[in-house]
PDB file of C-alpha atoms in Angstrom:
ATOM      1  CA  UNK A  25      57.133 142.468-115.036  1.00 86.00           C
ATOM      2  CA  UNK A  26      57.821 145.144-117.105  1.00 90.00           C
ATOM      3  CA  UNK A  27      57.983 149.304-115.749  1.00 91.00           C
ATOM      4  CA  UNK A  28      57.913 152.071-117.715  1.00 89.00           C
ATOM      5  CA  UNK A  29      57.420 155.887-117.977  1.00 89.00           C
ATOM      6  CA  UNK A  30      56.695 156.835-121.355  1.00 89.00           C
ATOM      7  CA  UNK A  31      53.395 158.111-120.844  1.00 89.00           C
ATOM      8  CA  UNK A  32      54.819 160.472-118.053  1.00 87.00           C
ATOM      9  CA  UNK A  33      57.517 161.605-120.406  1.00 87.00           C
ATOM     10  CA  UNK A  34      54.980 162.016-123.514  1.00 90.00           C
ATOM     11  CA  UNK A  35      53.326 164.420-121.117  1.00 89.00           C
ATOM     12  CA  UNK A  36      55.975 166.181-119.787  1.00 85.00           C
ATOM     13  CA  UNK A  37      57.591 166.950-123.539  1.00 86.00           C
ATOM     14  CA  UNK A  38      53.953 167.991-124.542  1.00 91.00           C
ATOM     15  CA  UNK A  39      53.713 170.291-121.302  1.00 87.00           C
ATOM     16  CA  UNK A  40      56.914 172.225-122.342  1.00 85.00           C
ATOM     17  CA  UNK A  41      56.341 172.369-125.786  1.00 90.00           C
ATOM     18  CA  UNK A  42      52.576 174.331-125.115  1.00 92.00           C
ATOM     19  CA  UNK A  43      54.205 176.439-122.556  1.00 88.00           C
ATOM     20  CA  UNK A  44      56.829 177.511-125.432  1.00 88.00           C
ATOM     21  CA  UNK A  45      54.132 177.930-127.946  1.00 92.00           C
ATOM     22  CA  UNK A  46      52.144 180.367-125.138  1.00 90.00           C
ATOM     23  CA  UNK A  47      55.270 181.979-124.020  1.00 88.00           C
ATOM     24  CA  UNK A  48      56.284 182.896-127.589  1.00 90.00           C
ATOM     25  CA  UNK A  49      52.869 183.549-128.452  1.00 90.00           C
ATOM     26  CA  UNK A  50      52.511 186.012-125.591  1.00 85.00           C
ATOM     27  CA  UNK A  51      55.601 187.769-126.141  1.00 86.00           C
ATOM     28  CA  UNK A  52      55.522 188.437-130.231  1.00 88.00           C
ATOM     29  CA  UNK A  53      52.148 189.619-129.080  1.00 85.00           C
ATOM     30  CA  UNK A  54      53.625 191.954-126.525  1.00 82.00           C
ATOM     31  CA  UNK A  55      56.404 193.040-129.421  1.00 82.00           C
ATOM     32  CA  UNK A  56      53.779 194.281-131.705  1.00 84.00           C
ATOM     33  CA  UNK A  57      52.158 196.071-129.650  1.00 78.00           C
ATOM     34  CA  UNK A  58      49.007 193.977-129.766  1.00 76.00           C
ATOM     35  CA  UNK A  59      49.238 193.711-125.781  1.00 70.00           C
ATOM     36  CA  UNK A  60      50.128 197.230-124.142  1.00 70.00           C
ATOM     37  CA  UNK A  61      50.970 197.197-120.501  1.00 67.00           C
ATOM     38  CA  UNK A  62      47.954 197.631-117.770  1.00 71.00           C
ATOM     39  CA  UNK A  63      50.476 199.485-116.078  1.00 69.00           C
ATOM     40  CA  UNK A  64      52.609 202.405-116.810  1.00 71.00           C
ATOM     41  CA  UNK A  65      55.572 201.155-114.673  1.00 75.00           C
ATOM     42  CA  UNK A  66      55.619 198.279-116.448  1.00 76.00           C
ATOM     43  CA  UNK A  67      57.698 198.304-120.022  1.00 80.00           C
ATOM     44  CA  UNK A  68      57.987 196.063-123.186  1.00 79.00           C
ATOM     45  CA  UNK A  69      60.777 194.312-121.724  1.00 83.00           C
ATOM     46  CA  UNK A  70      58.904 193.742-117.876  1.00 83.00           C
ATOM     47  CA  UNK A  71      56.196 191.938-119.908  1.00 80.00           C
ATOM     48  CA  UNK A  72      58.533 189.690-121.647  1.00 84.00           C
ATOM     49  CA  UNK A  73      59.914 189.302-118.307  1.00 88.00           C
ATOM     50  CA  UNK A  74      56.777 188.117-117.104  1.00 85.00           C
ATOM     51  CA  UNK A  75      55.537 185.854-119.988  1.00 83.00           C
ATOM     52  CA  UNK A  76      58.932 183.819-119.965  1.00 89.00           C
ATOM     53  CA  UNK A  77      59.501 183.962-116.279  1.00 90.00           C
ATOM     54  CA  UNK A  78      57.092 180.790-115.744  1.00 87.00           C
ATOM     55  CA  UNK A  79      58.468 178.785-118.752  1.00 86.00           C
ATOM     56  CA  UNK A  80      62.195 179.141-117.349  1.00 89.00           C
ATOM     57  CA  UNK A  81      61.353 178.078-114.154  1.00 90.00           C
ATOM     58  CA  UNK A  82      59.430 175.133-115.568  1.00 84.00           C
ATOM     59  CA  UNK A  83      62.117 174.471-118.042  1.00 84.00           C
ATOM     60  CA  UNK A  84      65.030 174.996-115.360  1.00 87.00           C
ATOM     61  CA  UNK A  85      62.977 172.611-112.791  1.00 85.00           C
ATOM     62  CA  UNK A  86      62.318 169.930-115.713  1.00 81.00           C
ATOM     63  CA  UNK A  87      66.503 169.432-116.024  1.00 81.00           C
ATOM     64  CA  UNK A  88      67.258 170.350-112.543  1.00 85.00           C
ATOM     65  CA  UNK A  89      65.376 167.034-112.325  1.00 85.00           C
ATOM     66  CA  UNK A  90      67.283 165.264-114.964  1.00 85.00           C
ATOM     67  CA  UNK A  91      64.234 163.210-115.845  1.00 87.00           C
ATOM     68  CA  UNK A  92      65.191 160.085-117.646  1.00 89.00           C
ATOM     69  CA  UNK A  93      63.530 157.769-120.160  1.00 92.00           C
ATOM     70  CA  UNK A  94      63.242 154.163-117.808  1.00 94.00           C
ATOM     71  CA  UNK A  95      62.220 150.920-119.058  1.00 95.00           C
ATOM     72  CA  UNK A  96      62.859 148.116-115.882  1.00 93.00           C
ATOM     73  CA  UNK A  97      62.065 144.440-116.664  1.00 92.00           C
ATOM     74  CA  UNK A  98      62.187 142.477-113.838  1.00 90.00           C
ATOM     75  CA  UNK A  99      61.977 138.576-114.932  1.00 88.00           C
ATOM     76  CA  UNK A 100      63.168 135.242-113.074  1.00 87.00           C
ATOM     77  CA  UNK A 101      66.277 135.356-115.654  1.00 89.00           C
ATOM     78  CA  UNK A 102      67.387 138.750-114.249  1.00 89.00           C
ATOM     79  CA  UNK A 103      67.055 142.622-114.362  1.00 91.00           C
ATOM     80  CA  UNK A 104      67.250 144.468-117.830  1.00 95.00           C
ATOM     81  CA  UNK A 105      67.188 148.309-117.398  1.00 94.00           C
ATOM     82  CA  UNK A 106      67.037 150.690-120.243  1.00 95.00           C
ATOM     83  CA  UNK A 107      67.512 154.075-119.537  1.00 94.00           C
ATOM     84  CA  UNK A 108      68.203 157.799-121.257  1.00 92.00           C
ATOM     85  CA  UNK A 109      68.337 161.137-120.165  1.00 87.00           C
ATOM     86  CA  UNK A 110      66.221 163.859-121.906  1.00 83.00           C
ATOM     87  CA  UNK A 111      68.829 166.185-122.084  1.00 82.00           C
ATOM     88  CA  UNK A 112      69.632 166.862-126.281  1.00 80.00           C
ATOM     89  CA  UNK A 113      72.133 164.460-127.284  1.00 84.00           C
ATOM     90  CA  UNK A 114      72.019 161.717-124.425  1.00 85.00           C
ATOM     91  CA  UNK A 115      73.546 158.289-124.464  1.00 90.00           C
ATOM     92  CA  UNK A 116      70.977 155.541-124.466  1.00 92.00           C
ATOM     93  CA  UNK A 117      72.305 153.381-121.612  1.00 93.00           C
ATOM     94  CA  UNK A 118      71.415 149.734-120.572  1.00 95.00           C
ATOM     95  CA  UNK A 119      72.199 147.345-117.272  1.00 94.00           C
ATOM     96  CA  UNK A 120      71.727 143.698-117.851  1.00 94.00           C
ATOM     97  CA  UNK A 121      72.081 141.653-114.633  1.00 93.00           C
ATOM     98  CA  UNK A 122      71.170 137.861-114.494  1.00 91.00           C
ATOM     99  CA  UNK A 123      68.897 136.501-112.179  1.00 80.00           C
ATOM    100  CA  UNK A 124      71.423 134.814-109.762  1.00 85.00           C
ATOM    101  CA  UNK A 125      73.941 137.522-109.569  1.00 90.00           C
ATOM    102  CA  UNK A 126      71.478 140.260-108.645  1.00 89.00           C
ATOM    103  CA  UNK A 127      71.907 141.273-105.010  1.00 91.00           C
ATOM    104  CA  UNK A 128      70.121 144.648-104.125  1.00 90.00           C
ATOM    105  CA  UNK A 129      68.385 147.290-105.413  1.00 92.00           C
ATOM    106  CA  UNK A 130      68.736 150.868-103.322  1.00 93.00           C
ATOM    107  CA  UNK A 131      66.625 153.842-103.894  1.00 94.00           C
ATOM    108  CA  UNK A 132      67.498 157.363-102.846  1.00 93.00           C
ATOM    109  CA  UNK A 133      66.297 161.177-103.299  1.00 91.00           C
ATOM    110  CA  UNK A 134      68.111 163.826-103.811  1.00 87.00           C
ATOM    111  CA  UNK A 135      67.799 167.907-104.565  1.00 82.00           C
ATOM    112  CA  UNK A 136      65.373 168.342-101.816  1.00 83.00           C
ATOM    113  CA  UNK A 137      63.446 165.259-102.607  1.00 80.00           C
ATOM    114  CA  UNK A 138      62.681 166.351-106.564  1.00 84.00           C
ATOM    115  CA  UNK A 139      65.144 163.755-107.848  1.00 90.00           C
ATOM    116  CA  UNK A 140      65.192 159.828-107.339  1.00 92.00           C
ATOM    117  CA  UNK A 141      67.485 157.102-107.932  1.00 93.00           C
ATOM    118  CA  UNK A 142      67.869 153.699-108.099  1.00 94.00           C
ATOM    119  CA  UNK A 143      71.198 151.937-107.589  1.00 95.00           C
ATOM    120  CA  UNK A 144      71.564 148.625-108.296  1.00 94.00           C
ATOM    121  CA  UNK A 145      74.146 145.806-107.142  1.00 94.00           C
ATOM    122  CA  UNK A 146      75.394 142.923-108.366  1.00 94.00           C
ATOM    123  CA  UNK A 147      77.169 140.143-106.914  1.00 93.00           C
ATOM    124  CA  UNK A 148      80.527 139.125-108.559  1.00 92.00           C
ATOM    125  CA  UNK A 149      83.235 136.830-107.861  1.00 92.00           C
ATOM    126  CA  UNK A 150      84.984 139.362-106.027  1.00 93.00           C
ATOM    127  CA  UNK A 151      82.479 141.181-104.493  1.00 93.00           C
ATOM    128  CA  UNK A 152      79.625 143.329-104.789  1.00 94.00           C
ATOM    129  CA  UNK A 153      79.367 145.447-107.854  1.00 93.00           C
ATOM    130  CA  UNK A 154      77.102 148.574-107.700  1.00 95.00           C
ATOM    131  CA  UNK A 155      76.328 150.618-110.707  1.00 94.00           C
ATOM    132  CA  UNK A 156      75.946 154.420-111.022  1.00 94.00           C
ATOM    133  CA  UNK A 157      72.694 155.763-110.220  1.00 93.00           C
ATOM    134  CA  UNK A 158      69.658 155.427-112.443  1.00 93.00           C
ATOM    135  CA  UNK A 159      67.159 158.667-112.264  1.00 92.00           C
ATOM    136  CA  UNK A 160      63.808 157.045-112.201  1.00 92.00           C
ATOM    137  CA  UNK A 161      62.146 160.622-111.534  1.00 89.00           C
ATOM    138  CA  UNK A 162      59.973 160.255-114.119  1.00 87.00           C
ATOM    139  CA  UNK A 163      58.351 157.194-112.614  1.00 89.00           C
ATOM    140  CA  UNK A 164      54.699 158.303-110.973  1.00 88.00           C
ATOM    141  CA  UNK A 165      53.640 157.064-107.896  1.00 90.00           C
ATOM    142  CA  UNK A 166      51.823 154.012-108.319  1.00 91.00           C
ATOM    143  CA  UNK A 167      54.851 152.535-110.541  1.00 91.00           C
ATOM    144  CA  UNK A 168      57.264 153.504-108.003  1.00 91.00           C
ATOM    145  CA  UNK A 169      55.799 151.206-105.487  1.00 92.00           C
ATOM    146  CA  UNK A 170      55.705 148.212-107.769  1.00 91.00           C
ATOM    147  CA  UNK A 171      59.134 148.880-108.639  1.00 91.00           C
ATOM    148  CA  UNK A 172      60.212 148.729-105.042  1.00 90.00           C
ATOM    149  CA  UNK A 173      57.844 145.759-104.350  1.00 90.00           C
ATOM    150  CA  UNK A 174      59.549 143.619-107.046  1.00 87.00           C
ATOM    151  CA  UNK A 175      62.590 144.595-105.962  1.00 86.00           C
ATOM    152  CA  UNK A 176      61.645 143.783-102.477  1.00 84.00           C
ATOM    153  CA  UNK A 177      60.369 140.539-103.100  1.00 78.00           C
ATOM    154  CA  UNK A 178      63.378 139.209-105.343  1.00 71.00           C
TER     155      UNK A 178
END
């Protein structure tokens, strides 16, 4: 079974782009004096800050969550995970665990519940190997529940 978050990532990128265009449009309207301040005490700089702050909040929240594109294939032959961060210049990574050597999967949350991570374990000759955490924040609740149930079944 394959679980991926392509649709969620596309939606997040589209929202980020739309917010950037709207913020840029509003700032350009303020700078060209097309929009005047409704209050005497608010200057152009104040209006620019008011229009830019929601975009900056969304952008900071997006990168604080460190959303990854994730594709997880769980088959009898093994577990295959491909993931890459949405940070500019990030590297694509992959994990392949053969069916007999898969040990367990562990799910954790961090950053006040904003981030969800998955840690995979593999049986080796010398014990159990632990892979670095994979950020699965981009998965929706339905896919996350399906992923947890699939790993519990293994």
